[in-house]
Amino acid sequence: MHIDLNGKSALVTGASRGIGAAIALRLGEAGARVGLHYRSGETEVKDLAQRVPGSQIFRADLEDMQEVRNLFDDAVAAFGGLDIVVNNAGVAVRVDETETGRAWEEAWDTTLNVNLKSVTLLCRLAVQHFTTRGGGRIINISSRAAFRGDTKEYMDYAASKGGVVALTRSIARAFGRQGVLAFNVAPGWTRTAMAQDVIDEHGEQYVVDDLALNTLTEPDDVATIVTFLASGLADHATGSTIDVNAGSYVH
């Protein structure tokens, strides 16, 4: 099946590495012009831009809501409009639940700001923008943790991703008639820097043993699904969640 995104413009957050970089590459290969957001990893995102023709680079700290607004406005100005927004950027902040100091609160603040509040704001801006253009597609990268939960050290992460799922479903229900489609993609363990710390500590087999398949999910496995959702070929799946976690959790 050939996916043609020529004439479309997309914004991908967290595009400097991992899943975000793979998504940007796939969208670019399909013909889209891609806005590559990053906070750190300037060298990596510049290298990626060389591989995605017509792309633009945007830096923003997603903990700062004014920078989030500027990111969206700058992407719209650069491309003359957006058709696709992929909220991929996220953090997983480990926090000890026995912590009695400010560290616990700070971890939750950072996680909710980056993983949920910035996503909510970008979705809000996208909905406002799309409804003036006849529609558009929002694809939010959630997590299997939104459905099965996570360990006690990462309850903040699971809670933030659960919020993303509910947000996406609400957008799909509320704005579908205005042509706004919204989807969740829920990865599990994926070969990214976020997972590498666990792999380094316990070995890759420790992670693979949690899966129903024999190999670890790769960023491109997620990127392929995102590109398909961005194509318009699955619009009647709006509001749904696509599990890309090697059968480790099927909700």
Tab-separated table of C-alpha atoms in Angstrom:
chain	number	residue	atom	x	y	z
A	1	MET	CA	0.000	0.000	0.000
A	2	HIS	CA	1.484	3.336	-1.080
A	3	ILE	CA	0.981	6.269	1.267
A	4	ASP	CA	1.156	9.693	-0.334
A	5	LEU	CA	1.493	12.691	1.981
A	6	ASN	CA	2.680	15.129	-0.665
A	7	GLY	CA	1.305	18.568	0.036
A	8	LYS	CA	0.845	17.787	3.744
A	9	SER	CA	2.727	19.370	6.630
A	10	ALA	CA	3.365	17.710	9.971
A	11	LEU	CA	4.801	18.654	13.350
A	12	VAL	CA	6.542	15.895	15.315
A	13	THR	CA	7.617	16.592	18.878
A	14	GLY	CA	10.679	14.877	20.305
A	15	ALA	CA	12.052	14.251	16.828
A	16	SER	CA	15.758	14.281	17.600
A	17	ARG	CA	16.005	10.555	18.326
A	18	GLY	CA	14.182	7.280	18.893
A	19	ILE	CA	10.529	6.945	17.963
A	20	GLY	CA	10.200	10.616	17.043
A	21	ALA	CA	13.088	10.491	14.576
A	22	ALA	CA	11.695	7.324	12.994
A	23	ILE	CA	8.260	8.942	12.634
A	24	ALA	CA	9.737	12.038	11.028
A	25	LEU	CA	11.687	9.922	8.548
A	26	ARG	CA	8.627	7.878	7.593
A	27	LEU	CA	6.430	10.940	7.144
A	28	GLY	CA	9.137	12.566	5.049
A	29	GLU	CA	9.495	9.468	2.888
A	30	ALA	CA	5.751	9.633	2.252
A	31	GLY	CA	6.154	13.192	0.983
A	32	ALA	CA	5.197	15.322	3.970
A	33	ARG	CA	7.063	18.414	5.028
A	34	VAL	CA	7.982	17.807	8.640
A	35	GLY	CA	8.597	20.152	11.536
A	36	LEU	CA	11.249	18.564	13.746
A	37	HIS	CA	10.881	19.610	17.363
A	38	TYR	CA	13.648	19.042	19.894
A	39	ARG	CA	14.732	20.291	23.297
A	40	SER	CA	18.171	18.688	23.437
A	41	GLY	CA	20.118	16.785	20.814
A	42	GLU	CA	20.754	19.636	18.383
A	43	THR	CA	23.399	17.711	16.454
A	44	GLU	CA	21.099	14.723	16.019
A	45	VAL	CA	18.143	16.776	14.822
A	46	LYS	CA	20.312	18.677	12.337
A	47	ASP	CA	21.547	15.370	10.951
A	48	LEU	CA	17.948	14.170	10.704
A	49	ALA	CA	16.909	17.317	8.849
A	50	GLN	CA	19.422	16.434	6.131
A	51	ARG	CA	17.528	13.184	5.603
A	52	VAL	CA	14.029	14.697	5.549
A	53	PRO	CA	13.672	17.015	2.537
A	54	GLY	CA	11.752	20.209	3.210
A	55	SER	CA	11.922	19.801	6.975
A	56	GLN	CA	12.282	22.628	9.486
A	57	ILE	CA	13.807	22.507	12.968
A	58	PHE	CA	12.136	24.004	16.041
A	59	ARG	CA	13.502	24.073	19.575
A	60	ALA	CA	11.166	24.308	22.558
A	61	ASP	CA	11.102	23.324	26.210
A	62	LEU	CA	7.758	21.572	26.639
A	63	GLU	CA	7.689	22.410	30.338
A	64	ASP	CA	7.196	26.056	29.350
A	65	MET	CA	3.706	26.587	27.922
A	66	GLN	CA	4.692	29.830	26.197
A	67	GLU	CA	7.405	27.942	24.345
A	68	VAL	CA	4.800	25.332	23.416
A	69	ARG	CA	2.579	28.062	21.930
A	70	ASN	CA	5.544	29.529	20.077
A	71	LEU	CA	6.438	26.089	18.725
A	72	PHE	CA	3.008	25.614	17.201
A	73	ASP	CA	2.819	29.147	15.808
A	74	ASP	CA	6.314	28.905	14.329
A	75	ALA	CA	5.515	25.607	12.615
A	76	VAL	CA	2.297	27.013	11.155
A	77	ALA	CA	4.155	30.081	9.893
A	78	ALA	CA	6.999	28.012	8.408
A	79	PHE	CA	4.720	25.723	6.425
A	80	GLY	CA	1.725	27.977	5.872
A	81	GLY	CA	-0.387	25.589	7.962
A	82	LEU	CA	-0.337	22.129	9.490
A	83	ASP	CA	-2.276	18.987	8.610
A	84	ILE	CA	-0.785	16.512	11.095
A	85	VAL	CA	0.415	16.878	14.677
A	86	VAL	CA	2.277	13.997	16.314
A	87	ASN	CA	2.746	14.401	20.055
A	88	ASN	CA	5.627	12.027	20.646
A	89	ALA	CA	7.910	13.818	23.123
A	90	GLY	CA	7.826	12.497	26.648
A	91	VAL	CA	9.815	11.923	29.799
A	92	ALA	CA	9.946	9.065	32.287
A	93	VAL	CA	11.065	10.483	35.617
A	94	ARG	CA	11.822	7.863	38.247
A	95	VAL	CA	10.563	8.854	41.679
A	96	ASP	CA	10.775	6.942	44.938
A	97	GLU	CA	7.322	6.841	46.495
A	98	THR	CA	8.927	7.015	49.945
A	99	GLU	CA	10.403	10.420	49.069
A	100	THR	CA	9.283	13.021	51.593
A	101	GLY	CA	10.968	16.088	50.116
A	102	ARG	CA	10.351	18.255	47.073
A	103	ALA	CA	11.774	15.604	44.726
A	104	TRP	CA	8.447	13.730	44.599
A	105	GLU	CA	6.457	16.833	43.729
A	106	GLU	CA	9.024	18.055	41.221
A	107	ALA	CA	9.035	14.701	39.433
A	108	TRP	CA	5.261	14.769	39.097
A	109	ASP	CA	5.280	18.398	37.942
A	110	THR	CA	7.869	17.713	35.244
A	111	THR	CA	6.156	14.548	34.052
A	112	LEU	CA	2.676	16.040	33.888
A	113	ASN	CA	3.886	19.243	32.251
A	114	VAL	CA	5.794	17.476	29.476
A	115	ASN	CA	3.681	14.352	28.981
A	116	LEU	CA	0.190	15.784	29.465
A	117	LYS	CA	-0.094	19.563	29.793
A	118	SER	CA	2.024	20.363	26.727
A	119	VAL	CA	0.205	17.660	24.767
A	120	THR	CA	-3.131	19.121	25.820
A	121	LEU	CA	-2.072	22.592	24.710
A	122	LEU	CA	-0.729	21.394	21.358
A	123	CYS	CA	-3.939	19.440	20.802
A	124	ARG	CA	-6.006	22.517	21.666
A	125	LEU	CA	-4.034	24.660	19.234
A	126	ALA	CA	-4.256	21.948	16.579
A	127	VAL	CA	-8.031	21.648	16.942
A	128	GLN	CA	-8.448	25.411	16.622
A	129	HIS	CA	-6.187	25.440	13.572
A	130	PHE	CA	-7.663	22.380	11.896
A	131	THR	CA	-11.249	23.567	12.205
A	132	THR	CA	-10.341	26.602	10.089
A	133	ARG	CA	-8.824	24.374	7.397
A	134	GLY	CA	-11.423	21.648	7.019
A	135	GLY	CA	-9.726	19.165	9.312
A	136	GLY	CA	-6.515	17.498	10.310
A	137	ARG	CA	-5.094	14.561	12.231
A	138	ILE	CA	-3.662	14.339	15.728
A	139	ILE	CA	-1.635	11.280	16.673
A	140	ASN	CA	-0.609	11.004	20.302
A	141	ILE	CA	2.036	8.576	21.477
A	142	SER	CA	0.691	7.099	24.687
A	143	SER	CA	1.958	3.897	26.304
A	144	ARG	CA	0.817	0.467	27.391
A	145	ALA	CA	1.404	1.883	30.882
A	146	ALA	CA	-1.773	3.938	30.430
A	147	PHE	CA	-3.754	0.691	30.513
A	148	ARG	CA	-1.804	-1.812	32.583
A	149	GLY	CA	-0.083	0.645	34.908
A	150	ASP	CA	3.621	0.790	35.670
A	151	THR	CA	5.964	0.136	38.564
A	152	LYS	CA	5.751	2.175	41.753
A	153	GLU	CA	8.733	4.266	40.628
A	154	TYR	CA	6.921	5.354	37.462
A	155	MET	CA	3.361	5.956	38.584
A	156	ASP	CA	3.761	9.558	37.392
A	157	TYR	CA	4.526	8.301	33.882
A	158	ALA	CA	1.562	5.915	33.796
A	159	ALA	CA	-0.814	8.589	35.087
A	160	SER	CA	0.335	11.116	32.495
A	161	LYS	CA	-0.106	8.632	29.652
A	162	GLY	CA	-3.550	7.658	30.925
A	163	GLY	CA	-4.494	11.312	30.662
A	164	VAL	CA	-3.295	11.390	27.058
A	165	VAL	CA	-5.576	8.465	26.182
A	166	ALA	CA	-8.650	10.145	27.683
A	167	LEU	CA	-7.756	13.450	26.046
A	168	THR	CA	-7.414	11.861	22.607
A	169	ARG	CA	-10.717	10.034	22.870
A	170	SER	CA	-12.458	13.217	23.964
A	171	ILE	CA	-11.075	15.157	20.993
A	172	ALA	CA	-12.193	12.423	18.616
A	173	ARG	CA	-15.727	12.478	20.020
A	174	ALA	CA	-16.019	16.246	20.205
A	175	PHE	CA	-14.511	17.382	16.924
A	176	GLY	CA	-14.941	14.574	14.418
A	177	ARG	CA	-17.730	16.373	12.571
A	178	GLN	CA	-15.347	19.279	12.014
A	179	GLY	CA	-12.888	16.916	10.356
A	180	VAL	CA	-10.515	16.564	13.297
A	181	LEU	CA	-9.338	12.968	13.737
A	182	ALA	CA	-7.409	11.847	16.809
A	183	PHE	CA	-5.591	8.604	17.531
A	184	ASN	CA	-3.482	7.037	20.270
A	185	VAL	CA	-0.524	4.769	19.622
A	186	ALA	CA	0.583	2.773	22.676
A	187	PRO	CA	4.120	1.366	22.523
A	188	GLY	CA	5.671	-0.848	25.155
A	189	TRP	CA	9.383	-1.564	25.449
A	190	THR	CA	10.993	-0.073	22.350
A	191	ARG	CA	14.659	0.139	21.423
A	192	THR	CA	15.182	3.759	22.460
A	193	ALA	CA	17.396	5.679	24.864
A	194	MET	CA	14.551	5.564	27.385
A	195	ALA	CA	14.661	1.754	27.397
A	196	GLN	CA	18.429	1.518	27.124
A	197	ASP	CA	18.982	2.269	30.797
A	198	VAL	CA	16.971	-0.814	31.727
A	199	ILE	CA	18.702	-2.900	29.072
A	200	ASP	CA	22.115	-1.775	30.316
A	201	GLU	CA	21.181	-2.676	33.879
A	202	HIS	CA	19.401	-5.989	33.332
A	203	GLY	CA	20.221	-7.087	29.772
A	204	GLU	CA	18.045	-7.138	26.667
A	205	GLN	CA	16.633	-10.581	27.449
A	206	TYR	CA	15.085	-9.151	30.616
A	207	VAL	CA	13.042	-6.803	28.433
A	208	VAL	CA	12.259	-9.365	25.729
A	209	ASP	CA	10.955	-11.812	28.346
A	210	ASP	CA	8.164	-9.291	29.019
A	211	LEU	CA	6.989	-9.546	25.387
A	212	ALA	CA	4.922	-12.051	23.437
A	213	LEU	CA	7.416	-11.933	20.558
A	214	ASN	CA	11.077	-12.882	20.429
A	215	THR	CA	12.465	-9.464	19.521
A	216	LEU	CA	12.299	-5.972	20.937
A	217	THR	CA	10.020	-3.452	19.220
A	218	GLU	CA	11.949	-1.021	17.016
A	219	PRO	CA	11.122	2.690	16.550
A	220	ASP	CA	10.208	2.029	12.926
A	221	ASP	CA	7.496	-0.405	14.046
A	222	VAL	CA	5.772	2.539	15.695
A	223	ALA	CA	6.564	4.966	12.872
A	224	THR	CA	4.871	2.750	10.282
A	225	ILE	CA	1.613	2.771	12.248
A	226	VAL	CA	1.772	6.537	12.773
A	227	THR	CA	2.292	7.158	9.050
A	228	PHE	CA	-0.684	4.949	8.229
A	229	LEU	CA	-2.901	6.888	10.650
A	230	ALA	CA	-1.637	10.166	9.192
A	231	SER	CA	-2.570	9.058	5.679
A	232	GLY	CA	-6.337	9.279	6.077
A	233	LEU	CA	-6.765	5.579	5.342
A	234	ALA	CA	-7.948	4.842	8.883
A	235	ASP	CA	-10.121	7.835	9.726
A	236	HIS	CA	-13.011	5.707	10.971
A	237	ALA	CA	-10.675	4.430	13.678
A	238	THR	CA	-10.648	7.914	15.199
A	239	GLY	CA	-10.542	7.776	18.980
A	240	SER	CA	-8.949	4.358	19.026
A	241	THR	CA	-5.652	3.159	20.442
A	242	ILE	CA	-3.267	1.044	18.395
A	243	ASP	CA	-1.141	-1.242	20.567
A	244	VAL	CA	2.447	-1.555	19.343
A	245	ASN	CA	3.969	-3.441	22.248
A	246	ALA	CA	4.740	-6.912	20.894
A	247	GLY	CA	1.654	-8.382	22.531
A	248	SER	CA	2.870	-7.530	26.029
A	249	TYR	CA	-0.411	-5.772	26.761
A	250	VAL	CA	-3.490	-5.854	24.548
A	251	HIS	CA	-6.281	-3.771	25.970
